[in-house]
Coordinates of C-alpha atoms in Angstrom, one line a residue:
X19 CA -14.7 -8.6 14.4
X20 CA -17.6 -9.0 12.3
X21 CA -19.9 -11.6 14.0
X22 CA -21.0 -14.9 13.4
X23 CA -24.4 -14.1 12.5
X24 CA -22.8 -11.6 9.5
X25 CA -20.6 -14.4 7.7
X26 CA -23.6 -16.4 7.2
X27 CA -24.6 -14.0 5.7
X28 CA -21.9 -13.0 4.0
X29 CA -20.6 -17.1 2.6
X30 CA -24.6 -17.1 1.4
X31 CA -23.9 -14.2 -1.0
X32 CA -21.1 -15.2 -2.1
X33 CA -20.5 -18.8 -2.4
X34 CA -19.9 -18.7 -6.5
X35 CA -16.5 -16.7 -5.6
X36 CA -15.2 -18.9 -2.4
X37 CA -11.9 -21.4 -2.8
X38 CA -14.3 -24.0 -1.3
X39 CA -16.6 -24.2 -3.6
X40 CA -14.6 -25.3 -6.3
X41 CA -15.9 -29.5 -7.0
X42 CA -13.1 -31.9 -7.7
X43 CA -14.5 -34.7 -10.0
X44 CA -11.8 -37.2 -9.4
X45 CA -8.2 -37.8 -8.4
X46 CA -5.4 -39.4 -6.4
X47 CA -2.9 -38.9 -3.6
X48 CA -0.1 -37.4 -5.4
X49 CA 3.8 -36.8 -3.5
X50 CA 3.6 -33.2 -3.2
X51 CA 5.8 -30.3 -4.5
X52 CA 8.3 -29.4 -1.1
X53 CA 10.0 -26.7 -1.5
X54 CA 11.8 -27.3 1.5
X55 CA 13.4 -29.9 0.1
X56 CA 13.9 -27.6 -2.8
X57 CA 15.2 -24.8 -1.4
X58 CA 16.4 -26.3 1.8
X59 CA 20.4 -23.6 1.6
X60 CA 22.5 -24.1 4.2
X61 CA 23.7 -20.9 5.4
X62 CA 26.7 -19.4 3.7
X63 CA 25.9 -21.5 0.1
X64 CA 24.1 -18.7 -1.9
X65 CA 21.1 -19.3 -3.7
X66 CA 21.1 -20.7 -7.7
X67 CA 19.5 -18.3 -10.4
X68 CA 19.8 -20.4 -13.1
X69 CA 19.0 -23.8 -13.7
X70 CA 22.7 -25.1 -14.6
X71 CA 23.0 -27.7 -11.2
X72 CA 26.4 -26.7 -11.9
X73 CA 26.8 -23.3 -11.8
X74 CA 25.3 -21.3 -9.8
X75 CA 24.3 -17.6 -9.3
X76 CA 26.0 -16.3 -5.8
X77 CA 25.8 -12.0 -6.5
X78 CA 23.1 -10.3 -7.2
X79 CA 25.1 -8.4 -9.2
X80 CA 26.0 -11.6 -10.7
X81 CA 22.2 -12.8 -11.6
X82 CA 21.2 -8.0 -12.9
X83 CA 24.4 -8.7 -14.6
X84 CA 23.0 -12.5 -16.1
X85 CA 19.4 -10.5 -16.5
X86 CA 21.3 -6.4 -17.8
X87 CA 18.2 -5.1 -18.1
X88 CA 14.7 -7.0 -16.2
X89 CA 15.0 -4.1 -14.1
X90 CA 15.4 -0.9 -16.8
X91 CA 18.5 -0.4 -14.5
X92 CA 20.8 3.2 -14.9
X93 CA 24.4 4.1 -14.3
X94 CA 23.0 5.1 -10.8
X95 CA 21.7 1.4 -10.6
X96 CA 25.1 -0.8 -11.4
X97 CA 26.9 1.9 -9.0
X98 CA 24.7 0.3 -5.9
X99 CA 24.9 -3.9 -7.6
X100 CA 29.0 -3.1 -8.0
X101 CA 28.2 -2.1 -4.1
X102 CA 25.9 -6.0 -3.4
X103 CA 28.7 -7.2 -4.5
X104 CA 32.0 -5.3 -1.6
X105 CA 29.6 -7.1 1.3
X106 CA 27.2 -8.5 0.3
X107 CA 24.5 -8.8 3.1
X108 CA 20.6 -8.8 3.4
X109 CA 19.6 -4.8 4.2
X110 CA 22.4 -4.2 1.0
X111 CA 19.9 -6.2 -1.5
X112 CA 16.8 -4.2 -0.5
X113 CA 18.5 -1.9 -0.5
X114 CA 19.5 -1.9 -4.2
X115 CA 16.4 -3.6 -5.3
X116 CA 14.1 -0.8 -3.8
X117 CA 16.5 1.9 -5.8
X118 CA 15.1 0.1 -8.7
X119 CA 11.2 -0.4 -7.8
X120 CA 11.6 3.3 -7.4
X121 CA 13.4 4.3 -10.3
X122 CA 10.1 1.9 -12.2
X123 CA 8.5 4.7 -10.4
X124 CA 9.7 7.9 -12.1
X125 CA 9.7 6.2 -15.3
X126 CA 6.5 5.4 -15.6
X127 CA 5.6 9.1 -14.3
X128 CA 7.4 9.9 -17.4
X129 CA 5.8 7.2 -19.6
X130 CA 2.6 9.1 -18.6
X131 CA 4.0 13.0 -20.4
X132 CA 5.1 10.7 -23.4
X133 CA 2.1 9.9 -23.8
X134 CA -0.1 12.8 -23.1
X135 CA 2.5 14.0 -25.4
X136 CA 1.6 11.2 -27.4
X137 CA -2.0 11.9 -27.6
X138 CA -1.1 16.1 -28.1
X139 CA -0.2 14.9 -31.2
X140 CA -2.8 12.9 -32.2
X141 CA -4.2 14.7 -32.6
X142 CA -3.5 18.0 -34.0
X143 CA -2.2 15.0 -37.0
X144 CA -6.1 14.4 -36.8
X145 CA -8.0 17.7 -37.4
X146 CA -8.2 18.8 -41.2
X147 CA -4.9 19.4 -43.5
X148 CA -7.4 23.5 -43.8
X149 CA -6.3 24.0 -40.3
X150 CA -3.5 22.3 -40.0
X151 CA -2.4 24.1 -43.6
X152 CA 0.7 22.6 -45.1
X153 CA 1.4 21.0 -42.0
X154 CA 4.0 22.8 -40.5
X155 CA 2.4 23.3 -37.0
X156 CA 2.6 18.8 -37.0
X157 CA 5.9 18.6 -38.0
X158 CA 7.5 21.4 -35.7
X159 CA 6.0 19.6 -33.0
X160 CA 7.7 16.0 -34.6
X161 CA 10.8 18.2 -34.2
X162 CA 10.9 18.5 -30.9
X163 CA 11.8 15.2 -30.3
X164 CA 14.7 12.7 -31.2
X165 CA 13.9 11.1 -34.7
X166 CA 12.1 7.5 -35.3
X167 CA 14.4 5.3 -36.9
X168 CA 13.6 2.3 -38.7
X169 CA 14.4 -1.8 -38.0
X170 CA 15.4 -4.1 -39.8
X171 CA 12.1 -5.3 -41.5
X172 CA 11.6 -1.3 -42.5
X173 CA 9.3 -0.3 -39.6
X174 CA 9.9 3.1 -38.1
X175 CA 11.3 2.2 -34.3
X176 CA 10.1 5.0 -32.2
X177 CA 13.2 5.5 -29.7
X178 CA 13.2 4.9 -25.7
X179 CA 12.6 7.8 -24.5
X180 CA 9.0 7.8 -27.1
X181 CA 7.7 4.8 -26.4
X182 CA 4.0 3.6 -26.7
X183 CA 1.6 3.4 -24.0
X184 CA -0.3 -0.1 -24.5
X185 CA -2.6 -0.1 -27.6
X186 CA -6.5 -1.5 -26.2
X187 CA -6.5 -3.5 -29.4
X188 CA -3.8 -5.3 -28.7
X189 CA -4.6 -5.7 -25.0
X190 CA -4.0 -9.8 -25.4
X191 CA -0.9 -10.4 -26.7
X192 CA 0.7 -7.0 -24.8
X193 CA 1.8 -5.5 -28.1
X194 CA 2.1 -2.0 -28.5
X195 CA 0.6 -0.4 -31.3
X196 CA -0.1 2.4 -33.8
X197 CA -3.4 4.1 -32.9
X198 CA -3.8 5.4 -36.6
X199 CA -2.4 1.4 -38.4
X200 CA -2.8 -0.6 -35.8
X201 CA 1.0 -1.6 -36.6
X202 CA 2.7 -3.0 -34.8
X203 CA 5.3 -0.4 -33.2
X204 CA 9.0 -1.4 -31.0
X205 CA 10.6 0.4 -29.2
X206 CA 14.8 1.3 -29.5
X207 CA 15.0 -1.2 -26.3
X208 CA 12.6 -4.2 -28.2
X209 CA 14.1 -4.4 -31.2
X210 CA 17.4 -4.5 -29.5
X211 CA 16.4 -6.6 -26.8
X212 CA 14.8 -9.3 -30.0
X213 CA 17.9 -9.0 -32.0
X214 CA 19.7 -10.4 -28.9
X215 CA 16.8 -13.4 -29.4
X216 CA 16.8 -13.7 -32.8
X217 CA 21.5 -13.8 -33.4
X218 CA 20.8 -16.0 -30.0
X219 CA 17.7 -18.7 -31.7
X220 CA 20.3 -18.9 -35.2
X221 CA 23.5 -19.4 -34.0
X222 CA 24.6 -22.4 -32.5
X223 CA 22.7 -24.5 -29.7
X224 CA 25.1 -24.6 -27.2
X225 CA 23.7 -23.5 -23.9
X226 CA 20.3 -22.1 -25.5
X227 CA 17.9 -23.0 -22.9
X228 CA 20.0 -22.0 -20.9
X229 CA 21.0 -18.4 -22.2
X230 CA 17.7 -18.1 -23.6
X231 CA 16.7 -18.2 -19.3
X232 CA 18.8 -15.6 -18.5
X233 CA 18.0 -13.2 -21.8
X234 CA 13.9 -14.0 -21.2
X235 CA 14.1 -13.3 -17.0
X236 CA 12.5 -9.9 -18.0
X237 CA 9.9 -10.3 -21.1
X238 CA 10.1 -11.8 -24.0
X239 CA 9.7 -10.5 -27.1
X240 CA 6.3 -11.3 -28.8
X241 CA 7.2 -12.1 -32.6
X242 CA 10.5 -15.2 -30.3
X243 CA 7.5 -15.8 -27.5
X244 CA 6.3 -18.4 -29.0
X245 CA 9.2 -20.0 -30.5
X246 CA 10.8 -19.8 -27.6
X247 CA 7.8 -21.1 -24.9
X248 CA 8.5 -24.0 -26.5
X249 CA 11.7 -24.2 -26.2
X250 CA 12.6 -23.0 -22.5
X251 CA 9.0 -25.4 -21.4
X252 CA 10.8 -28.5 -22.2
X253 CA 8.8 -29.4 -26.2
X254 CA 11.0 -28.5 -28.9
X255 CA 14.2 -29.9 -28.0
X256 CA 17.8 -26.5 -28.7
X257 CA 18.9 -28.7 -31.8
X258 CA 17.8 -26.8 -34.8
X259 CA 17.6 -30.0 -37.2
X260 CA 15.7 -31.8 -35.1
X261 CA 12.6 -28.9 -33.9
X262 CA 10.5 -30.1 -37.1
X263 CA 10.5 -33.5 -36.6
X264 CA 10.0 -33.3 -33.2
X265 CA 6.3 -31.2 -33.5
X266 CA 5.5 -33.3 -36.2
X267 CA 5.7 -36.5 -33.7
X268 CA 4.1 -34.3 -31.1
X269 CA 1.4 -33.8 -32.5
X270 CA 0.7 -37.1 -34.9
X271 CA 0.9 -38.8 -31.2
X272 CA -1.2 -35.8 -29.6
X273 CA -4.1 -36.7 -32.6
X274 CA -3.5 -40.4 -32.1
X275 CA -5.2 -39.6 -28.9
X276 CA -7.5 -37.6 -30.2
X277 CA -8.9 -40.6 -31.5
X278 CA -9.3 -43.2 -28.6
X279 CA -9.9 -41.1 -25.6
X280 CA -12.1 -38.4 -27.1
X281 CA -15.2 -40.3 -28.7
X282 CA -15.7 -42.0 -24.1
X283 CA -16.2 -39.2 -23.1
X284 CA -20.1 -39.3 -22.9
X285 CA -19.8 -42.7 -21.0
X286 CA -20.7 -43.0 -18.2
X287 CA -16.9 -43.6 -16.8
X288 CA -16.0 -39.9 -18.1
X289 CA -19.1 -38.7 -18.8
X290 CA -18.5 -36.4 -15.2
X291 CA -14.3 -34.9 -16.7
X292 CA -16.3 -33.8 -19.5
X293 CA -19.7 -31.6 -18.4
X294 CA -17.8 -29.7 -15.6
X295 CA -15.2 -29.4 -18.3
X296 CA -18.0 -27.8 -20.4
X297 CA -19.5 -26.5 -17.9
X298 CA -15.9 -24.1 -16.7
X299 CA -14.9 -23.7 -20.6
X300 CA -17.6 -20.2 -21.0
X301 CA -16.8 -18.4 -17.6
X302 CA -12.9 -18.6 -18.9
X303 CA -12.1 -15.1 -19.9
X304 CA -11.6 -13.2 -22.6
X305 CA -15.2 -14.0 -23.5
X306 CA -14.7 -12.8 -26.9
X307 CA -12.4 -15.5 -27.8
X308 CA -14.0 -18.1 -25.2
X309 CA -17.4 -18.1 -27.0
X310 CA -15.8 -18.9 -30.0
X311 CA -17.6 -22.5 -31.1
X312 CA -14.3 -23.8 -33.0
X313 CA -11.5 -22.5 -29.7
X314 CA -13.9 -24.6 -27.2
X315 CA -14.3 -27.1 -29.0
X316 CA -10.4 -27.2 -29.0
X317 CA -10.1 -26.6 -25.3
X318 CA -12.5 -29.3 -24.7
X319 CA -10.3 -31.4 -26.3
X320 CA -6.8 -30.7 -24.7
X321 CA -8.3 -30.7 -20.9
X322 CA -10.3 -33.7 -21.8
X323 CA -7.4 -35.8 -22.9
X324 CA -5.6 -34.6 -20.5
X325 CA -7.9 -36.1 -17.5
X326 CA -7.9 -39.0 -19.2
X327 CA -3.7 -39.2 -19.4
X328 CA -3.5 -37.8 -15.7
X329 CA -5.5 -39.9 -13.8
X330 CA -3.6 -39.2 -10.6
X331 CA -5.4 -36.2 -10.7
X332 CA -8.1 -36.0 -13.3
X333 CA -9.7 -32.8 -14.3
X334 CA -9.8 -30.0 -11.9
X335 CA -11.1 -26.3 -11.8
X336 CA -9.0 -24.0 -12.6
X337 CA -6.7 -26.6 -15.4
X338 CA -8.8 -25.0 -17.3
X339 CA -7.6 -21.3 -17.7
X340 CA -3.8 -22.5 -18.2
X341 CA -4.6 -23.1 -21.8
X342 CA -4.9 -19.4 -22.2
X343 CA -1.7 -18.0 -22.2
X344 CA -0.5 -21.2 -25.2
X345 CA -3.5 -21.4 -26.8
X346 CA -3.1 -16.7 -27.0
X347 CA 0.4 -17.1 -27.9
X348 CA 1.0 -20.2 -30.4
X349 CA -2.1 -18.8 -31.8
X350 CA -0.3 -15.6 -31.8
X351 CA 2.6 -17.4 -34.4
X352 CA 0.2 -17.2 -37.3
X353 CA -2.1 -13.5 -38.0
X354 CA -1.2 -10.3 -36.3
X355 CA -4.5 -9.3 -35.0
X356 CA -6.2 -8.1 -31.8
X357 CA -7.1 -11.8 -31.5
X358 CA -9.7 -10.7 -29.6
X359 CA -11.8 -9.3 -32.2
X360 CA -9.9 -12.5 -34.2
X361 CA -12.1 -15.2 -36.0
X362 CA -10.0 -17.7 -35.1
X363 CA -12.3 -21.0 -37.4
X364 CA -10.6 -18.4 -40.5
X365 CA -8.2 -20.5 -39.7
X366 CA -6.4 -22.8 -41.6
X367 CA -7.6 -26.3 -39.7
X368 CA -3.9 -27.5 -40.2
X369 CA -2.8 -24.3 -38.8
X370 CA -5.7 -24.3 -35.8
X371 CA -4.6 -28.2 -35.7
X372 CA -0.8 -26.9 -34.7
X373 CA -2.4 -24.8 -31.9
X374 CA -4.2 -27.1 -29.9
X375 CA -1.3 -29.9 -30.3
X376 CA 1.3 -27.7 -28.7
X377 CA -1.2 -25.6 -26.0
X378 CA -1.5 -29.3 -24.7
X379 CA 2.0 -30.1 -24.5
X380 CA 3.0 -27.3 -23.4
X381 CA 0.5 -27.0 -20.7
X382 CA 1.1 -30.9 -19.4
X383 CA 4.7 -29.9 -19.2
X384 CA 3.8 -27.0 -16.8
X385 CA 1.4 -29.0 -14.8
X386 CA 3.4 -32.0 -14.1
X387 CA 5.9 -29.7 -11.9
X388 CA 2.8 -28.6 -10.0
X389 CA -0.3 -31.6 -11.0
X390 CA 0.0 -32.4 -5.6
X391 CA -2.3 -28.8 -6.9
X392 CA -4.2 -30.6 -8.4
X393 CA -4.2 -33.8 -7.0
X394 CA -7.2 -35.9 -4.4
X395 CA -7.6 -32.6 -1.8
X396 CA -4.8 -30.5 -3.8
X397 CA -2.6 -30.7 -1.1
X398 CA 0.3 -28.5 -2.5
X399 CA -1.8 -25.8 -2.7
X400 CA -3.3 -26.0 0.9
X401 CA 0.6 -26.1 2.1
X402 CA 1.4 -22.9 -0.7
X403 CA -1.0 -20.5 0.5
X404 CA -0.3 -22.3 4.5
X405 CA 3.6 -20.8 3.6
X406 CA 2.3 -17.7 2.0
X407 CA 1.0 -16.9 5.2
X408 CA 4.4 -17.3 7.4
X409 CA 6.3 -15.7 4.6
X410 CA 4.2 -13.0 4.9
X411 CA 3.9 -12.7 9.0
X412 CA 7.8 -12.2 8.4
X413 CA 7.6 -9.5 5.5
X414 CA 5.0 -7.4 7.2
X415 CA 3.4 -8.4 10.1
X416 CA 1.0 -5.2 9.2
X417 CA 0.0 -6.7 6.6
X418 CA 0.2 -10.5 8.4
X419 CA -2.0 -8.7 11.3
X420 CA -4.5 -7.4 10.2
X421 CA -5.9 -9.5 8.0
X422 CA -6.6 -11.7 11.2
X423 CA -7.4 -9.2 12.9
X424 CA -11.2 -9.4 11.1
X425 CA -11.0 -12.8 10.8
X426 CA -10.0 -13.1 6.8
X427 CA -8.2 -16.9 6.3
X428 CA -5.8 -17.0 3.2
X429 CA -7.4 -19.9 2.0
X430 CA -10.1 -17.8 1.4
X431 CA -8.2 -15.4 -0.7
X432 CA -5.0 -16.8 -1.9
X433 CA -6.4 -20.3 -2.6
X434 CA -6.9 -19.0 -6.3
X435 CA -4.1 -17.8 -6.6
X436 CA -2.8 -20.5 -6.4
X437 CA -5.1 -22.8 -8.3
X438 CA -5.9 -20.3 -11.5
X439 CA -1.5 -18.2 -11.3
X440 CA -2.9 -15.3 -10.2
X441 CA -4.6 -15.5 -13.8
X442 CA -7.8 -13.9 -12.5
X443 CA -6.1 -11.7 -10.8
X444 CA -4.8 -9.3 -12.7
X445 CA -5.3 -9.1 -17.4
X446 CA -4.1 -11.8 -19.9
X447 CA -1.6 -9.6 -20.8
X448 CA 0.3 -9.4 -17.6
X449 CA 0.0 -12.6 -17.4
X450 CA 1.5 -13.5 -20.5
X451 CA 4.6 -11.1 -19.5
X452 CA 4.6 -13.0 -16.3
X453 CA 5.0 -16.4 -17.8
X454 CA 8.4 -15.3 -19.7
X455 CA 9.5 -15.4 -16.9
X456 CA 8.0 -18.4 -14.7
X457 CA 9.0 -20.5 -17.6
X458 CA 12.8 -19.0 -16.8
X459 CA 12.9 -19.0 -12.8
X460 CA 13.6 -22.9 -11.6
X461 CA 10.4 -23.5 -10.9
X462 CA 9.2 -20.8 -11.3
X463 CA 5.3 -21.9 -11.2
X464 CA 5.9 -23.6 -8.2
X465 CA 8.3 -22.0 -6.3
X466 CA 9.4 -18.1 -7.2
X467 CA 5.1 -18.2 -7.4
X468 CA 5.0 -18.5 -4.0
X469 CA 7.4 -14.5 -3.9
X470 CA 5.1 -13.4 -6.4
X471 CA 1.7 -14.2 -4.6
X472 CA 3.8 -12.8 -0.9
X473 CA 4.7 -9.5 -2.8
X474 CA 2.2 -8.8 -5.2
X475 CA 0.0 -8.9 -1.5
X476 CA 2.3 -7.0 0.2
X477 CA 1.9 -3.8 -2.9
X478 CA -1.6 -3.5 -1.4
X479 CA -0.9 -2.2 2.5
X480 CA -2.3 1.1 2.3
X481 CA -6.3 -0.4 0.2
X482 CA -5.6 -2.8 2.8
X483 CA -5.2 -1.0 6.2
X484 CA -8.2 1.1 5.5
X485 CA -10.5 -2.1 4.8
X486 CA -12.3 -2.2 7.9
X487 CA -15.0 -4.8 8.1
X488 CA -14.6 -8.2 7.3
X489 CA -16.3 -8.9 4.1
X490 CA -15.7 -5.4 3.0
X491 CA -12.1 -6.3 3.4
X492 CA -12.0 -10.0 1.9
X493 CA -14.4 -8.4 -1.7
X494 CA -11.6 -5.8 -2.3
X495 CA -8.2 -9.4 -2.0
X496 CA -11.0 -11.0 -3.7
X497 CA -11.3 -8.3 -6.8
X498 CA -7.9 -6.4 -6.5
X499 CA -7.9 -3.4 -9.2
X500 CA -5.9 -4.4 -11.5
X501 CA -7.7 -4.2 -14.7
X502 CA -5.4 -1.6 -16.2
X503 CA -1.7 -3.2 -15.0
X504 CA 0.3 -3.1 -17.5
X505 CA 4.6 -4.8 -18.1
X506 CA 5.7 -1.5 -15.6
X507 CA 3.2 -3.0 -13.3
X508 CA 4.7 -6.8 -13.7
X509 CA 8.4 -5.8 -14.3
X510 CA 8.3 -3.7 -10.4
X511 CA 6.2 -6.9 -9.5
X512 CA 8.8 -9.7 -10.3
X513 CA 11.2 -7.5 -9.0
X514 CA 10.1 -7.1 -5.1
X515 CA 9.5 -10.6 -5.5
X516 CA 13.5 -12.0 -6.7
X517 CA 14.2 -9.4 -3.6
X518 CA 12.5 -11.3 -1.0
X519 CA 14.0 -14.5 -2.6
X520 CA 17.4 -13.6 -2.6
X521 CA 16.8 -11.5 0.9
X522 CA 15.1 -15.8 2.5
X523 CA 16.4 -17.7 -0.4
X524 CA 18.8 -18.4 2.8
X525 CA 16.8 -18.5 5.8
X526 CA 14.0 -21.5 5.0
X527 CA 12.6 -21.5 8.9
X528 CA 10.8 -18.3 7.4
X529 CA 8.4 -20.7 6.4
X530 CA 8.3 -21.8 10.6
X531 CA 6.7 -20.3 13.5

């Protein structure tokens, strides 16, 4: 147990880390979201997994068929899923999802071996011609692997078994790049998924959003992510004939707000809000992007206009982080370059205005569903943290009791998880992938996020149980080692979160002691 004196000394040194140090500029009460009212399903009623009210997914296999490649299932998994439909119960669901997660772990090991093979090939190809002779050595190595195919654009497509690892040059957008050319290379699986998205987006708009949600759960290809996010968020209409007109109207409307309100940022009424925004933006990540003066100006306008138009909450620290994924995704629509090294000011004024307006409206749509997180005293976050504590105590009592034993409060580390939607805990590329699923889930940023946080915490069980000190345990929970996480890690996390949601959807009393 940590002494009171030791705790006080620790808090003085780490005050900036503690969620309680977040200052609210201004706000007012707002009815909080209550998942017990939204998700309190009676026994015998199957939990919905799609946003359509009239049609509910009732079995685990139906969910799997809707998101057939969500967890990269194989033939063995299909058999397990078929068993689940015959006798659906929590034990079968948990066993099935666990099997999926184990398969992911095996695939991860295979990817490591493939990466080593690719590195060896790269070293050989980089040798001078004198050392390689007539390059027969390079040819003999490459012929041991399945030959690559070409996509519809003529780019080389690597077979699934040869998927390249994520390159650091594309860290922000989550792409896979050829180390030699920097050109994005699609695996066979990615190319097939991209074709599915293109066919859906180009086809008739009947049930477009519903179908997009099903397809997007397991991730959205980078090239179609901007338009897909705009459709899933409700910013763009499904009707293709109305999209261009809607974009023009909404962009014009946003800059009318800028013209009307932005000059008031230096007035006494709003100067505290603007000052806090101005202070917070340089603290965001990635630094190389945020420190660009043009980006800073765009973020300041977006956040200030949103705060003025939402007096019930106003600006609260944490909202600033929620702009970044939208800005990065919508900027990628206009450039193939790595945004960490890209000079945003090189884009035309019209393009920058389009990105700014689109980011504002999509961020606004997101915040509409979680605004109680940012009203006075942030009741939504406090309620979700309490729900997380109750949920973890039911999922893994050993982890819960260990945290409790060393007197670490969930609010001290999980506040930020709710306030920033895990953006400070995982790399931006992972946040973008996570948001693909959040936007495809009903109440993804609110209700489903709770299960993701629970799965995220239990994911570190071994490390948590090794910490035998209040300070070290809290520091670990506030600085989890996710720097090298990629899409594979997020896929496993989402699989576990869905398993938890499925297992507890018919047991709302798990929130209660």
